[in-house]
Short mmCIF file of C-alpha atoms in Angstrom, two decimals:
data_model
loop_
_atom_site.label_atom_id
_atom_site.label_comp_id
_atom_site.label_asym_id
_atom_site.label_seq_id
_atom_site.Cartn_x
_atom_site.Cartn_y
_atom_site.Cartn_z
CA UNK A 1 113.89 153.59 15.78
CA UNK A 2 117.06 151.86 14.46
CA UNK A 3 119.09 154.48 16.23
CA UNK A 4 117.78 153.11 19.69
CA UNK A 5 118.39 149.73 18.66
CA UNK A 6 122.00 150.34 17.83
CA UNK A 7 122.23 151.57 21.08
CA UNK A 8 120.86 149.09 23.37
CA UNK A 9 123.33 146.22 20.99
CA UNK A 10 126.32 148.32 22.03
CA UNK A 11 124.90 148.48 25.66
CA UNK A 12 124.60 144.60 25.50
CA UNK A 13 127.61 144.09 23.47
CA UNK A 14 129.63 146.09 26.76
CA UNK A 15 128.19 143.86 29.13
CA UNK A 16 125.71 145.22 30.29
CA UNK A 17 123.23 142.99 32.11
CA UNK A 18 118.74 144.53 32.70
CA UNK A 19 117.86 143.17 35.88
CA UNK A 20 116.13 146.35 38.00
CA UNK A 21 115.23 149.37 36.89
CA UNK A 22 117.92 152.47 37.87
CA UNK A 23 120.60 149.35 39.02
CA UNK A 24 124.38 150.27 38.56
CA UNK A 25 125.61 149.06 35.11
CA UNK A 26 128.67 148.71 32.95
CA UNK A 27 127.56 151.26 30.19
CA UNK A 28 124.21 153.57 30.06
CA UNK A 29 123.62 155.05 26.82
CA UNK A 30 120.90 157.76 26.60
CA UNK A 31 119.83 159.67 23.37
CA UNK A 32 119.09 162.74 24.76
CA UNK A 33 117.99 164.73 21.42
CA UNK A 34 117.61 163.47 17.92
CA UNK A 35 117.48 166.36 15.61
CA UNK A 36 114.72 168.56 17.77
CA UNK A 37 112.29 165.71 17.37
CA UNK A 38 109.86 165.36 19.98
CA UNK A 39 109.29 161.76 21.17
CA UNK A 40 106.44 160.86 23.95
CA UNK A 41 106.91 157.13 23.82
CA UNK A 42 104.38 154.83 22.60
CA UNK A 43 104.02 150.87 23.59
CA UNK A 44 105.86 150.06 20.36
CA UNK A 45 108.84 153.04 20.44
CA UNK A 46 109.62 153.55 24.22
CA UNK A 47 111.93 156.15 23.10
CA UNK A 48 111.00 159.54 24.53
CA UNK A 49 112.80 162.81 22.98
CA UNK A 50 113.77 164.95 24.21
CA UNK A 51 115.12 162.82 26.99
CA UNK A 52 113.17 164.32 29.71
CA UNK A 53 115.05 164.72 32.95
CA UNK A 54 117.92 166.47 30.67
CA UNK A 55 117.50 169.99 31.48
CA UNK A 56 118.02 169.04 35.70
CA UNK A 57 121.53 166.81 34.38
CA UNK A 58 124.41 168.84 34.65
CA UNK A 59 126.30 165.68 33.43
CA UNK A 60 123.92 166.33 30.04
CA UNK A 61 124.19 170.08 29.80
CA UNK A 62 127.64 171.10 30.27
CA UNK A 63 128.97 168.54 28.16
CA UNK A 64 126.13 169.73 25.39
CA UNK A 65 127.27 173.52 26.10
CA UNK A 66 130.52 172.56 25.28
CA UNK A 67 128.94 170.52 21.84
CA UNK A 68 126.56 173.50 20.90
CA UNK A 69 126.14 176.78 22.82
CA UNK A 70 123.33 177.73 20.59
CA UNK A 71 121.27 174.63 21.29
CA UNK A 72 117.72 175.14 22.40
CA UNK A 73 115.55 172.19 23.93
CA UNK A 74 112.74 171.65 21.40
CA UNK A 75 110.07 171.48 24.30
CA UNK A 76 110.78 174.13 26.92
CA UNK A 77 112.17 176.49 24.10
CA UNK A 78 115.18 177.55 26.44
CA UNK A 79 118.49 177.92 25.31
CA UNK A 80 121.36 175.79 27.20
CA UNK A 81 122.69 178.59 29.00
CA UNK A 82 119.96 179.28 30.60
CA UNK A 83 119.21 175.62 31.83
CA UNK A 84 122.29 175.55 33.18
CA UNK A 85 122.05 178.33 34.92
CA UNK A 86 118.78 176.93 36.82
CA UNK A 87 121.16 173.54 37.88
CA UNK A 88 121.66 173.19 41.75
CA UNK A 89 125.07 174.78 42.45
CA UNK A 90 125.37 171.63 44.67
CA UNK A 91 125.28 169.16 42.03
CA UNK A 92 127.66 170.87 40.20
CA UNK A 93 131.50 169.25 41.36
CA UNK A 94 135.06 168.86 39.61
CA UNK A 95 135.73 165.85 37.89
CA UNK A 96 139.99 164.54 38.49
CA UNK A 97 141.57 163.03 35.62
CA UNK A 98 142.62 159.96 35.97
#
């Protein structure tokens, strides 16, 4: 998917360096949904979609409440409020401008 690749040239064109997998990095770019498709990955495309640890993210879903309150992930058929609303109150914390 050319989409992917653009992404992974911006990542590399940040900085960012693949050494170990989940490592701190410069920039992380994640395509969380393309246009309700649903991706599994194959050998050749590694590119799953819906990104699939979205719906526990509360850095994903408020920020994709605030994009579209009418979205509705295209494989557990719930509607964002209502994955938000199963988020762990704990994970949830204020963010300070800087």
């Amino acid at each position: 998917m050319m989409l992917m690749q653009k992404c992974l040239n911006i990542e590399n064109d940040l900085g960012r360096k693949r050494s170990k997998k989940n490592e701190p990095r410069i920039c992380d770019i994640d395509i969380i949904d393309y246009d309700k498709k649903i991706l599994n990955g194959t050998k050749n495309n590694k590119l799953i979609l819906p990104h699939p640890e979205m719906h526990k993210r509360n850095f994903v879903l408020l920020p994709l409440y605030e994009i579209s309150q009418s979205w509705i992930h295209p494989v557990k058929k719930k509607k964002i409020n209502k994955l938000i609303k199963l988020l762990n109150i704990e994970d949830l914390r204020a963010i300070n401008l800087i």
